[in-house]
Tab-separated table of C-alpha atoms and ligand atoms in Angstrom:
chain	number	residue	atom	x	y	z
A	1	MET	CA	0.000	0.000	0.000
A	2	GLN	CA	1.120	3.555	-0.747
A	3	PRO	CA	2.055	5.590	2.329
A	4	ARG	CA	-0.242	8.395	3.425
A	5	VAL	CA	1.126	11.706	2.126
A	6	ILE	CA	1.251	14.848	4.265
A	7	VAL	CA	1.940	17.969	2.207
A	8	ALA	CA	3.122	21.213	3.784
A	9	ALA	CA	3.163	24.371	1.661
A	10	ASN	CA	2.775	28.050	2.479
A	11	ARG	CA	-0.748	28.106	1.050
A	12	LEU	CA	-3.608	25.620	1.363
A	13	PRO	CA	-4.866	24.331	-2.009
A	14	VAL	CA	-8.307	25.938	-1.588
A	15	ARG	CA	-9.759	29.423	-1.525
A	16	ARG	CA	-12.739	30.565	0.481
A	17	VAL	CA	-15.721	31.375	-1.703
A	18	GLY	CA	-18.703	32.448	0.408
A	19	ASP	CA	-19.396	29.674	2.900
A	20	SER	CA	-17.504	27.045	0.973
A	21	TRP	CA	-14.094	26.299	-0.527
A	22	GLU	CA	-12.929	26.201	-4.097
A	23	ARG	CA	-9.835	24.332	-5.253
A	24	SER	CA	-7.103	26.781	-6.281
A	25	PRO	CA	-5.900	26.481	-9.866
A	26	GLY	CA	-2.386	25.202	-10.507
A	27	GLY	CA	-0.447	22.121	-11.484
A	28	LEU	CA	0.790	21.243	-8.014
A	29	VAL	CA	-2.741	21.139	-6.648
A	30	SER	CA	-4.150	19.095	-9.517
A	31	ALA	CA	-1.241	16.628	-9.356
A	32	LEU	CA	-1.407	16.109	-5.621
A	33	THR	CA	-5.180	16.019	-5.234
A	34	PRO	CA	-5.655	12.432	-6.558
A	35	ILE	CA	-2.600	11.222	-4.625
A	36	LEU	CA	-3.866	12.711	-1.368
A	37	GLN	CA	-7.404	11.506	-2.017
A	38	GLN	CA	-6.272	7.894	-2.387
A	39	ASN	CA	-4.899	7.578	1.129
A	40	ASN	CA	-6.653	10.174	3.288
A	41	GLY	CA	-3.834	12.602	2.680
A	42	VAL	CA	-3.368	15.860	4.534
A	43	TRP	CA	-2.438	19.356	3.359
A	44	ILE	CA	-1.000	21.787	5.887
A	45	GLY	CA	-0.879	25.473	4.934
A	46	TRP	CA	-2.008	29.055	5.410
A	47	ASN	CA	-5.485	30.063	4.239
A	48	GLY	CA	-4.119	33.246	2.678
A	49	VAL	CA	-5.979	35.611	5.033
A	50	ALA	CA	-4.343	37.424	7.979
A	51	ASP	CA	-5.792	37.033	11.461
A	52	GLU	CA	-8.199	34.238	10.528
A	53	ASP	CA	-8.020	31.052	12.502
A	54	TRP	CA	-9.788	28.196	10.716
A	55	GLU	CA	-10.619	24.828	12.210
A	56	PRO	CA	-9.251	21.790	10.349
A	57	PHE	CA	-11.680	20.755	7.588
A	58	HIS	CA	-12.222	18.009	5.055
A	59	HIS	CA	-12.783	19.055	1.466
A	60	GLY	CA	-12.622	17.105	-1.801
A	61	GLY	CA	-11.339	13.968	-0.086
A	62	ILE	CA	-8.410	15.778	1.588
A	63	ASP	CA	-7.875	16.840	5.207
A	64	HIS	CA	-6.863	20.476	5.437
A	65	LEU	CA	-4.937	21.695	8.465
A	66	PRO	CA	-4.842	25.508	8.421
A	67	ILE	CA	-1.908	27.386	9.938
A	68	ALA	CA	-3.113	30.783	11.139
A	69	LEU	CA	-0.932	33.817	10.435
A	70	SER	CA	-1.417	37.117	12.242
A	71	ALA	CA	-1.105	40.400	10.340
A	72	GLN	CA	2.355	40.726	11.898
A	73	ASP	CA	3.327	37.220	10.682
A	74	VAL	CA	2.207	38.167	7.180
A	75	GLU	CA	4.292	41.322	7.380
A	76	ASP	CA	7.462	39.676	8.715
A	77	TYR	CA	7.384	36.008	7.635
A	78	TYR	CA	5.520	36.161	4.303
A	79	LEU	CA	6.088	39.642	2.828
A	80	GLY	CA	9.350	40.213	4.713
A	81	PHE	CA	11.691	37.255	4.983
A	82	SER	CA	10.067	35.040	2.330
A	83	ASN	CA	9.485	37.687	-0.319
A	84	GLU	CA	11.970	40.487	0.405
A	85	THR	CA	14.898	38.367	1.561
A	86	VAL	CA	14.778	34.841	0.135
A	87	TRP	CA	12.847	35.547	-3.101
A	88	PRO	CA	15.182	38.267	-4.454
A	89	LEU	CA	18.337	36.545	-3.152
A	90	PHE	CA	17.441	33.208	-4.733
A	91	HIS	CA	16.556	34.955	-8.025
A	92	ASP	CA	20.136	36.090	-8.548
A	93	ALA	CA	19.632	39.199	-6.366
A	94	LEU	CA	17.653	40.920	-9.148
A	95	ARG	CA	16.465	43.287	-6.409
A	96	THR	CA	18.496	43.972	-3.291
A	97	PRO	CA	17.425	41.567	-0.549
A	98	ASP	CA	16.793	43.089	2.888
A	99	TYR	CA	18.178	41.276	5.907
A	100	HIS	CA	16.269	42.009	9.103
A	101	ARG	CA	16.652	40.062	12.315
A	102	HIS	CA	12.994	40.493	13.260
A	103	TRP	CA	11.932	39.042	9.883
A	104	TRP	CA	14.249	36.096	10.440
A	105	ARG	CA	12.802	35.478	13.914
A	106	ALA	CA	9.251	35.541	12.547
A	107	TYR	CA	10.246	33.178	9.698
A	108	ARG	CA	11.750	30.761	12.226
A	109	ASP	CA	8.657	30.953	14.439
A	110	VAL	CA	6.211	30.317	11.606
A	111	ASN	CA	8.385	27.484	10.246
A	112	ARG	CA	8.338	25.976	13.721
A	113	ARG	CA	4.539	26.109	13.792
A	114	PHE	CA	4.434	24.222	10.494
A	115	ALA	CA	6.914	21.652	11.848
A	116	GLU	CA	4.898	21.138	15.035
A	117	ALA	CA	1.685	20.726	13.057
A	118	ILE	CA	3.369	18.095	10.866
A	119	VAL	CA	4.768	16.172	13.821
A	120	ALA	CA	1.416	16.246	15.640
A	121	GLU	CA	-0.239	14.709	12.589
A	122	ALA	CA	2.383	12.299	11.226
A	123	SER	CA	3.197	8.715	12.010
A	124	ALA	CA	6.218	6.659	10.973
A	125	SER	CA	4.523	5.147	7.900
A	126	ASP	CA	3.602	8.555	6.419
A	127	LEU	CA	5.494	10.463	3.771
A	128	ILE	CA	5.997	14.161	4.556
A	129	TRP	CA	6.403	16.421	1.542
A	130	ILE	CA	7.446	20.012	2.257
A	131	HIS	CA	7.358	22.677	-0.468
A	132	ASP	CA	9.232	25.796	-1.435
A	133	TYR	CA	11.173	28.753	-0.127
A	134	GLN	CA	8.723	29.857	2.548
A	135	LEU	CA	9.427	26.657	4.520
A	136	LEU	CA	13.194	26.158	4.210
A	137	LEU	CA	13.656	25.397	7.917
A	138	VAL	CA	10.773	22.957	8.274
A	139	PRO	CA	12.544	19.735	7.175
A	140	GLY	CA	15.288	20.196	9.809
A	141	MET	CA	12.796	21.153	12.509
A	142	VAL	CA	10.666	18.085	11.816
A	143	ARG	CA	13.805	15.927	11.838
A	144	ASP	CA	14.784	17.289	15.279
A	145	LEU	CA	11.321	16.702	16.711
A	146	ALA	CA	10.743	13.283	15.129
A	147	PRO	CA	13.964	11.819	13.676
A	148	HIS	CA	12.267	8.678	12.315
A	149	LEU	CA	9.929	10.453	9.858
A	150	ASN	CA	10.302	10.148	6.086
A	151	ILE	CA	10.736	13.742	4.854
A	152	ARG	CA	10.981	15.112	1.311
A	153	PHE	CA	11.516	18.693	0.237
A	154	PHE	CA	11.069	20.358	-3.151
A	155	LEU	CA	12.287	23.859	-4.018
A	156	HIS	CA	10.134	25.458	-6.734
A	157	ILE	CA	12.418	28.461	-7.283
A	158	PRO	CA	16.102	28.571	-8.293
A	159	PHE	CA	18.827	27.893	-5.735
A	160	PRO	CA	21.390	30.693	-6.219
A	161	PRO	CA	25.123	30.400	-6.865
A	162	VAL	CA	27.130	29.951	-3.682
A	163	GLU	CA	28.654	33.472	-3.966
A	164	LEU	CA	25.168	34.989	-3.620
A	165	PHE	CA	23.862	32.529	-1.043
A	166	ALA	CA	26.940	33.318	1.074
A	167	ARG	CA	25.484	36.790	1.796
A	168	LEU	CA	22.604	35.379	3.828
A	169	PRO	CA	23.366	35.977	7.519
A	170	TRP	CA	21.517	32.753	8.416
A	171	ARG	CA	23.015	30.632	5.634
A	172	SER	CA	24.078	27.739	7.904
A	173	GLU	CA	20.665	27.542	9.572
A	174	VAL	CA	18.984	27.460	6.151
A	175	ILE	CA	21.253	24.652	4.920
A	176	ASP	CA	20.630	22.673	8.117
A	177	GLY	CA	16.904	23.255	7.609
A	178	ILE	CA	16.764	21.985	4.029
A	179	ALA	CA	19.159	19.116	4.703
A	180	GLY	CA	16.829	17.756	7.372
A	181	ALA	CA	14.985	16.060	4.496
A	182	ASP	CA	15.793	12.545	3.243
A	183	VAL	CA	15.300	13.638	-0.365
A	184	ILE	CA	15.732	17.184	-1.676
A	185	GLY	CA	14.436	18.039	-5.161
A	186	PHE	CA	15.438	20.953	-7.395
A	187	GLN	CA	14.029	22.132	-10.717
A	188	THR	CA	17.334	21.928	-12.592
A	189	PRO	CA	20.805	20.374	-12.308
A	190	ARG	CA	22.128	23.931	-11.821
A	191	GLY	CA	19.987	24.496	-8.700
A	192	MET	CA	21.071	21.114	-7.409
A	193	ARG	CA	24.772	21.846	-7.965
A	194	ASN	CA	24.477	25.283	-6.345
A	195	PHE	CA	22.862	23.731	-3.289
A	196	LEU	CA	25.523	21.028	-3.004
A	197	ALA	CA	28.266	23.670	-3.149
A	198	ALA	CA	26.522	25.793	-0.493
A	199	ALA	CA	25.826	22.797	1.744
A	200	THR	CA	29.458	21.712	1.773
A	201	ALA	CA	30.643	25.305	2.247
A	202	PHE	CA	28.304	26.305	5.084
A	203	SER	CA	27.569	23.121	7.019
A	204	ASP	CA	29.287	19.973	8.179
A	205	ALA	CA	27.841	18.060	5.192
A	206	THR	CA	30.202	16.181	2.911
A	207	PRO	CA	29.474	15.123	-0.675
A	208	SER	CA	28.379	11.547	-1.178
A	209	GLU	CA	27.500	9.526	-4.253
A	210	ASN	CA	23.814	10.449	-4.256
A	211	GLY	CA	23.945	13.833	-2.580
A	212	LEU	CA	25.229	14.519	0.890
A	213	LEU	CA	26.330	12.803	4.049
A	214	LYS	CA	25.153	14.877	7.001
A	215	ALA	CA	25.182	13.995	10.696
A	216	GLY	CA	25.513	10.316	9.777
A	217	ARG	CA	22.487	10.478	7.423
A	218	LEU	CA	22.441	10.087	3.669
A	219	VAL	CA	20.559	12.940	2.011
A	220	HIS	CA	19.541	12.312	-1.592
A	221	VAL	CA	19.716	15.368	-3.808
A	222	VAL	CA	17.926	15.210	-7.149
A	223	SER	CA	17.000	17.359	-10.115
A	224	SER	CA	13.342	16.776	-10.934
A	225	PRO	CA	11.682	19.442	-13.155
A	226	ILE	CA	8.035	20.107	-12.299
A	227	SER	CA	5.399	20.138	-15.028
A	228	ILE	CA	1.700	20.762	-15.646
A	229	ASP	CA	-1.512	18.806	-16.069
A	230	THR	CA	-0.916	18.515	-19.815
A	231	ALA	CA	-4.070	16.546	-20.657
A	232	GLU	CA	-6.257	19.089	-18.862
A	233	PHE	CA	-4.829	21.985	-20.900
A	234	ALA	CA	-5.255	19.992	-24.118
A	235	ARG	CA	-8.849	19.168	-23.163
A	236	ILE	CA	-9.760	22.818	-22.561
A	237	ALA	CA	-7.866	23.899	-25.687
A	238	SER	CA	-9.865	21.451	-27.857
A	239	SER	CA	-13.329	22.582	-26.754
A	240	ASP	CA	-15.798	24.421	-28.982
A	241	GLU	CA	-16.137	27.146	-26.347
A	242	THR	CA	-12.415	27.829	-26.558
A	243	ALA	CA	-12.523	27.965	-30.369
A	244	GLU	CA	-15.314	30.531	-30.135
A	245	ARG	CA	-13.413	32.569	-27.509
A	246	VAL	CA	-10.299	32.543	-29.713
A	247	ARG	CA	-12.309	34.052	-32.580
A	248	MET	CA	-13.748	36.706	-30.264
A	249	ILE	CA	-10.360	37.590	-28.774
A	250	ARG	CA	-8.788	38.056	-32.193
A	251	LYS	CA	-11.779	40.055	-33.414
A	252	ASP	CA	-11.774	42.320	-30.333
A	253	LEU	CA	-8.109	43.009	-30.925
A	254	GLY	CA	-8.938	44.130	-34.491
A	255	ASP	CA	-7.949	40.854	-36.190
A	256	PRO	CA	-4.231	41.609	-36.275
A	257	GLN	CA	-2.065	39.422	-38.460
A	258	VAL	CA	0.297	38.664	-35.594
A	259	ILE	CA	-0.416	38.436	-31.858
A	260	LEU	CA	2.482	38.278	-29.436
A	261	LEU	CA	1.414	37.204	-25.962
A	262	GLY	CA	2.883	37.516	-22.480
A	263	ALA	CA	1.132	36.078	-19.396
A	264	ASP	CA	2.841	36.359	-16.044
A	265	ARG	CA	2.366	36.896	-12.372
A	266	LEU	CA	3.404	40.548	-12.083
A	267	ASP	CA	6.904	39.989	-10.751
A	268	TYR	CA	10.217	41.733	-11.448
A	269	THR	CA	11.815	38.365	-12.212
A	270	LYS	CA	9.629	37.933	-15.315
A	271	GLY	CA	11.289	40.524	-17.586
A	272	ILE	CA	8.043	42.168	-18.752
A	273	ASP	CA	9.748	45.559	-19.167
A	274	VAL	CA	12.498	44.166	-21.408
A	275	ARG	CA	10.098	42.271	-23.654
A	276	PHE	CA	8.211	45.563	-24.232
A	277	ARG	CA	11.495	47.285	-25.062
A	278	ALA	CA	12.414	44.492	-27.469
A	279	PHE	CA	8.989	44.811	-29.104
A	280	GLU	CA	9.575	48.545	-29.466
A	281	ALA	CA	13.023	47.978	-31.002
A	282	MET	CA	11.497	45.505	-33.454
A	283	LEU	CA	8.786	47.992	-34.514
A	284	GLU	CA	11.422	50.697	-35.007
A	285	GLU	CA	13.532	48.369	-37.132
A	286	HIS	CA	10.556	46.990	-39.097
A	287	PRO	CA	7.903	49.725	-39.317
A	288	GLU	CA	6.230	47.696	-42.075
A	289	ILE	CA	4.926	45.150	-39.565
A	290	ALA	CA	3.386	47.723	-37.191
A	291	GLU	CA	-0.397	48.123	-37.549
A	292	ARG	CA	-0.753	44.381	-38.130
A	293	THR	CA	1.213	43.253	-35.044
A	294	LYS	CA	-0.104	43.439	-31.481
A	295	PHE	CA	1.421	42.613	-28.130
A	296	VAL	CA	-1.049	41.351	-25.523
A	297	GLN	CA	0.246	41.259	-21.963
A	298	ILE	CA	-1.684	39.690	-19.099
A	299	GLY	CA	-0.266	40.744	-15.714
A	300	VAL	CA	-1.646	38.789	-12.763
A	301	PRO	CA	-1.643	40.879	-9.547
A	302	SER	CA	0.838	39.529	-6.979
A	303	ARG	CA	2.446	40.672	-3.682
A	304	SER	CA	1.200	44.113	-4.581
A	305	THR	CA	2.115	45.842	-1.309
A	306	ILE	CA	5.867	45.207	-1.633
A	307	ARG	CA	7.729	48.311	-2.856
A	308	ASP	CA	9.706	46.524	-5.592
A	309	TYR	CA	6.449	45.166	-7.011
A	310	VAL	CA	4.725	48.568	-6.887
A	311	GLU	CA	7.659	50.185	-8.695
A	312	MET	CA	7.850	47.484	-11.326
A	313	LYS	CA	4.130	47.744	-12.023
A	314	GLU	CA	4.428	51.516	-12.512
A	315	GLU	CA	7.450	51.059	-14.740
A	316	ILE	CA	5.851	48.585	-17.120
A	317	GLU	CA	2.690	50.706	-17.326
A	318	GLN	CA	4.838	53.693	-18.234
A	319	ILE	CA	6.780	51.773	-20.873
A	320	ALA	CA	3.578	50.413	-22.404
A	321	GLY	CA	2.071	53.920	-22.404
A	322	ARG	CA	5.153	55.398	-24.052
A	323	ILE	CA	5.286	52.724	-26.760
A	324	ASN	CA	1.583	53.102	-27.435
A	325	SER	CA	1.980	56.835	-27.926
A	326	THR	CA	5.205	56.787	-29.959
A	327	GLN	CA	4.498	53.697	-32.090
A	328	GLY	CA	0.714	53.780	-32.124
A	329	SER	CA	-1.811	55.853	-34.025
A	330	ARG	CA	-5.497	56.646	-33.967
A	331	HIS	CA	-6.195	53.166	-35.365
A	332	TYR	CA	-3.356	51.219	-33.825
A	333	VAL	CA	-2.587	50.427	-30.168
A	334	PRO	CA	0.562	48.258	-30.187
A	335	ILE	CA	0.392	46.977	-26.591
A	336	HIS	CA	-2.806	45.727	-25.023
A	337	TYR	CA	-2.104	45.405	-21.290
A	338	MET	CA	-4.459	43.718	-18.828
A	339	TYR	CA	-3.923	43.762	-15.068
A	340	GLU	CA	-6.077	40.865	-13.897
A	341	SER	CA	-6.232	37.210	-13.017
A	342	LEU	CA	-7.889	35.098	-15.744
A	343	SER	CA	-9.688	31.778	-15.440
A	344	ILE	CA	-7.825	28.792	-16.855
A	345	GLU	CA	-10.357	28.628	-19.748
A	346	GLU	CA	-9.760	32.269	-20.663
A	347	LEU	CA	-5.994	31.862	-20.388
A	348	VAL	CA	-6.042	28.829	-22.705
A	349	ALA	CA	-8.073	30.821	-25.238
A	350	TYR	CA	-5.341	33.500	-25.224
A	351	TYR	CA	-2.658	30.815	-25.609
A	352	ARG	CA	-4.508	29.540	-28.660
A	353	ALA	CA	-5.134	33.000	-30.071
A	354	ALA	CA	-1.426	33.874	-29.946
A	355	ASP	CA	1.109	33.464	-32.719
A	356	VAL	CA	4.190	33.982	-30.558
A	357	MET	CA	4.314	33.385	-26.792
A	358	VAL	CA	6.909	35.643	-25.185
A	359	VAL	CA	8.414	34.316	-21.933
A	360	THR	CA	11.474	36.332	-20.897
A	361	PRO	CA	12.305	35.921	-17.183
A	362	PHE	CA	15.729	37.000	-15.906
A	363	ALA	CA	15.578	34.022	-13.542
A	364	ASP	CA	12.811	31.462	-13.030
A	365	GLY	CA	12.709	28.106	-11.258
A	366	MET	CA	10.728	26.472	-14.064
A	367	ASN	CA	8.104	28.753	-15.726
A	368	LEU	CA	4.929	26.793	-16.147
A	369	VAL	CA	3.350	29.321	-18.534
A	370	SER	CA	5.714	28.122	-21.272
A	371	LYS	CA	4.583	24.517	-20.723
A	372	GLU	CA	0.904	25.538	-20.542
A	373	PHE	CA	1.233	27.317	-23.893
A	374	ILE	CA	2.748	24.216	-25.489
A	375	ALA	CA	0.085	21.922	-23.994
A	376	SER	CA	-2.667	24.225	-25.281
A	377	ARG	CA	-1.408	24.225	-28.879
A	378	VAL	CA	-3.360	21.172	-29.969
A	379	ASP	CA	-3.132	22.649	-33.485
A	380	ASP	CA	0.683	22.116	-33.430
A	381	ASP	CA	1.139	25.774	-34.297
A	382	GLY	CA	2.605	28.829	-32.558
A	383	VAL	CA	6.148	29.812	-31.600
A	384	LEU	CA	7.595	29.959	-28.106
A	385	LEU	CA	10.190	32.662	-27.408
A	386	LEU	CA	11.812	31.567	-24.168
A	387	SER	CA	14.491	32.956	-21.878
A	388	GLU	CA	17.560	30.774	-21.427
A	389	PHE	CA	17.265	31.574	-17.722
A	390	ALA	CA	13.931	29.804	-17.216
A	391	GLY	CA	14.258	26.263	-15.862
A	392	ALA	CA	11.946	25.207	-18.718
A	393	ALA	CA	14.675	26.076	-21.263
A	394	GLN	CA	16.520	22.928	-20.185
A	395	GLU	CA	13.721	20.813	-21.660
A	396	LEU	CA	12.103	23.074	-24.290
A	397	THR	CA	15.191	23.368	-26.434
A	398	GLU	CA	13.110	23.779	-29.628
A	399	ALA	CA	11.862	27.125	-28.375
A	400	VAL	CA	13.481	30.264	-29.780
A	401	LEU	CA	15.861	30.838	-26.882
A	402	VAL	CA	16.750	34.410	-25.904
A	403	ASN	CA	18.924	36.280	-23.438
A	404	PRO	CA	16.523	38.741	-21.734
A	405	PHE	CA	19.412	41.083	-20.875
A	406	HIS	CA	20.050	41.666	-24.615
A	407	ILE	CA	17.258	43.881	-25.977
A	408	ASP	CA	18.407	44.012	-29.615
A	409	GLY	CA	19.080	40.288	-29.645
A	410	MET	CA	15.563	39.693	-28.349
A	411	ALA	CA	14.101	42.056	-30.961
A	412	GLN	CA	15.822	40.090	-33.725
A	413	LYS	CA	14.641	36.761	-32.370
A	414	MET	CA	11.109	38.159	-32.006
A	415	MET	CA	11.154	39.074	-35.673
A	416	ALA	CA	12.569	35.654	-36.577
A	417	ALA	CA	9.761	34.036	-34.566
A	418	ILE	CA	7.152	36.056	-36.462
A	419	GLU	CA	8.685	35.140	-39.797
A	420	MET	CA	9.265	31.470	-39.035
A	421	GLU	CA	8.015	29.197	-41.820
A	422	PRO	CA	4.876	27.179	-40.955
A	423	GLU	CA	6.708	23.861	-41.408
A	424	GLU	CA	9.464	24.867	-39.035
A	425	ARG	CA	6.895	26.107	-36.475
A	426	ARG	CA	5.072	22.815	-36.663
A	427	ARG	CA	8.214	20.709	-36.331
A	428	ARG	CA	9.362	22.587	-33.238
A	429	MET	CA	5.941	22.659	-31.632
A	430	LYS	CA	5.375	18.929	-32.201
A	431	SER	CA	8.691	18.089	-30.613
A	432	MET	CA	7.977	20.274	-27.559
A	433	ARG	CA	4.438	18.882	-27.268
A	434	GLN	CA	5.894	15.408	-27.083
A	435	ILE	CA	8.145	16.452	-24.200
A	436	VAL	CA	5.355	18.154	-22.238
A	437	SER	CA	3.038	15.233	-22.832
A	438	ASP	CA	5.614	12.606	-21.773
A	439	HIS	CA	6.657	14.607	-18.711
A	440	ASP	CA	3.481	15.878	-17.096
A	441	VAL	CA	2.934	16.825	-13.469
A	442	HIS	CA	1.445	13.432	-12.603
A	443	ARG	CA	4.622	11.689	-13.654
A	444	TRP	CA	6.652	14.285	-11.719
A	445	ALA	CA	4.668	13.748	-8.498
A	446	LYS	CA	4.828	9.978	-8.841
A	447	SER	CA	8.577	9.970	-9.272
A	448	ALA	CA	9.072	12.535	-6.482
A	449	LEU	CA	7.110	10.307	-4.104
A	450	ALA	CA	8.556	6.983	-5.250
A	451	SER	CA	10.549	5.035	-2.695
A	452	ASP	CA	13.361	4.756	-5.223
A	453	VAL	CA	14.235	8.431	-5.635
A	454	GLY	CA	15.240	8.262	-9.309
A	455	SER	CA	17.912	10.484	-10.794
A	456	THR	CA	20.737	11.267	-8.428
A	457	ALA	CA	23.178	14.061	-7.871
A	458	GLN	CA	25.875	14.458	-10.498
B	1	G6P	C1	5.771	31.164	-6.949
B	1	G6P	C2	6.224	30.399	-5.717
B	1	G6P	C3	5.041	29.787	-4.982
B	1	G6P	C4	3.992	30.861	-4.726
B	1	G6P	C5	3.571	31.528	-6.029
B	1	G6P	C6	2.546	32.651	-5.829
B	1	G6P	O1	5.345	30.292	-7.926
B	1	G6P	O2	7.181	29.410	-6.050
B	1	G6P	O3	5.454	29.210	-3.756
B	1	G6P	O4	2.868	30.309	-4.080
B	1	G6P	O5	4.732	32.079	-6.639
B	1	G6P	O6	3.017	33.616	-4.937
B	1	G6P	P1	2.251	33.966	-3.579
B	1	G6P	O7	3.211	34.862	-2.845
B	1	G6P	O8	0.999	34.654	-4.000
B	1	G6P	O9	1.976	32.675	-2.846
């Protein structure tokens, strides 16, 4: 029999809608739901609302154990240490991380609450699966409280080069935290190698064949790229409703010959500003394609009280406004920018309406949007322009790969993507569709939870 799985993540997989709960969208949730349902699994996480203490509840075949966060916890643990220290530091210090002792203390306290909740719930036959950068200390804390438990950890974001990680005042505590797990998963071999270098530099761990030897324990370290629910995207993309929506979207945009699309959580790691600048450079270089070429950008609101996010939002609005006034005319608005969160059905319709999907992060653990776009192109058409710095670039090598720090280079590749011959588009898309269909999120979760941990450290 499969072991019971206990997941711990910053957020619960449901949102409150009126008196009931609605499953949150996202690959992780759809992959883990059937696994947790099979064996009375448990999900431990925050409900996303400050100062609200929920009782444990059962929903959709899964036990939910809410961790309450006060407004101060949200300020210091979530917005502060998680998103203004770890997030920027782990994304190559694209914004200057702030190091505050009171944020660190709050982070440690909240991580301890997660660890205690896990230990109160778990028994020796269970499999504990801890997720992402908000809970870096939890594996070690659980190990200290209950050394016999089977603990796995997966980091969804990049692990930075050791030179950057070295700046973190609490670097040894963070390594000890992560290395409390039996198996540690990273999105890419690069993240895995960076972690191994940091672990040997800042803890008593020594390299071993499959990862690390730490305090007499073997810690497996693996690279295991996450994916999406490929079949679900293909199903939505094939529906008549989607076909109708695609027609409407193109019509509402004035039936342009070419639609370039960006769809991102509004985050400074995503390179939305530079893709606009590249688009502008392309229009300047090729005025003949203006009028019939539109850029649609969907920006999903995120962490909108953090200063770096506020500034970035203002900056991209300004750039879009400038380009629309300098490159546009009475009949032509080059950039169509939407600041909203779309349903999965609406998003898929945009994926299908697009000719070129533009994904240009400066740093990104994986980037699931690029995989969603591929999965939605059941017509085998469309071009993916993808940053080399997205984890997804390791697998989607038939994308048009770009360096987001090189505006003119991106402009040229954008033009090449627009002009790509239909046969070439089809060949590349088919090959990427095969990859995303072979490696979906269900396969990822199964291999991450297998007793034999699969690929090992290299
Ligand atoms: C990234 C992180 C996730 C996080 C998500 C949304 O994908 O890896 O852990 O949940 O962003 O961010 P939020 O701060 O709204 O949870």
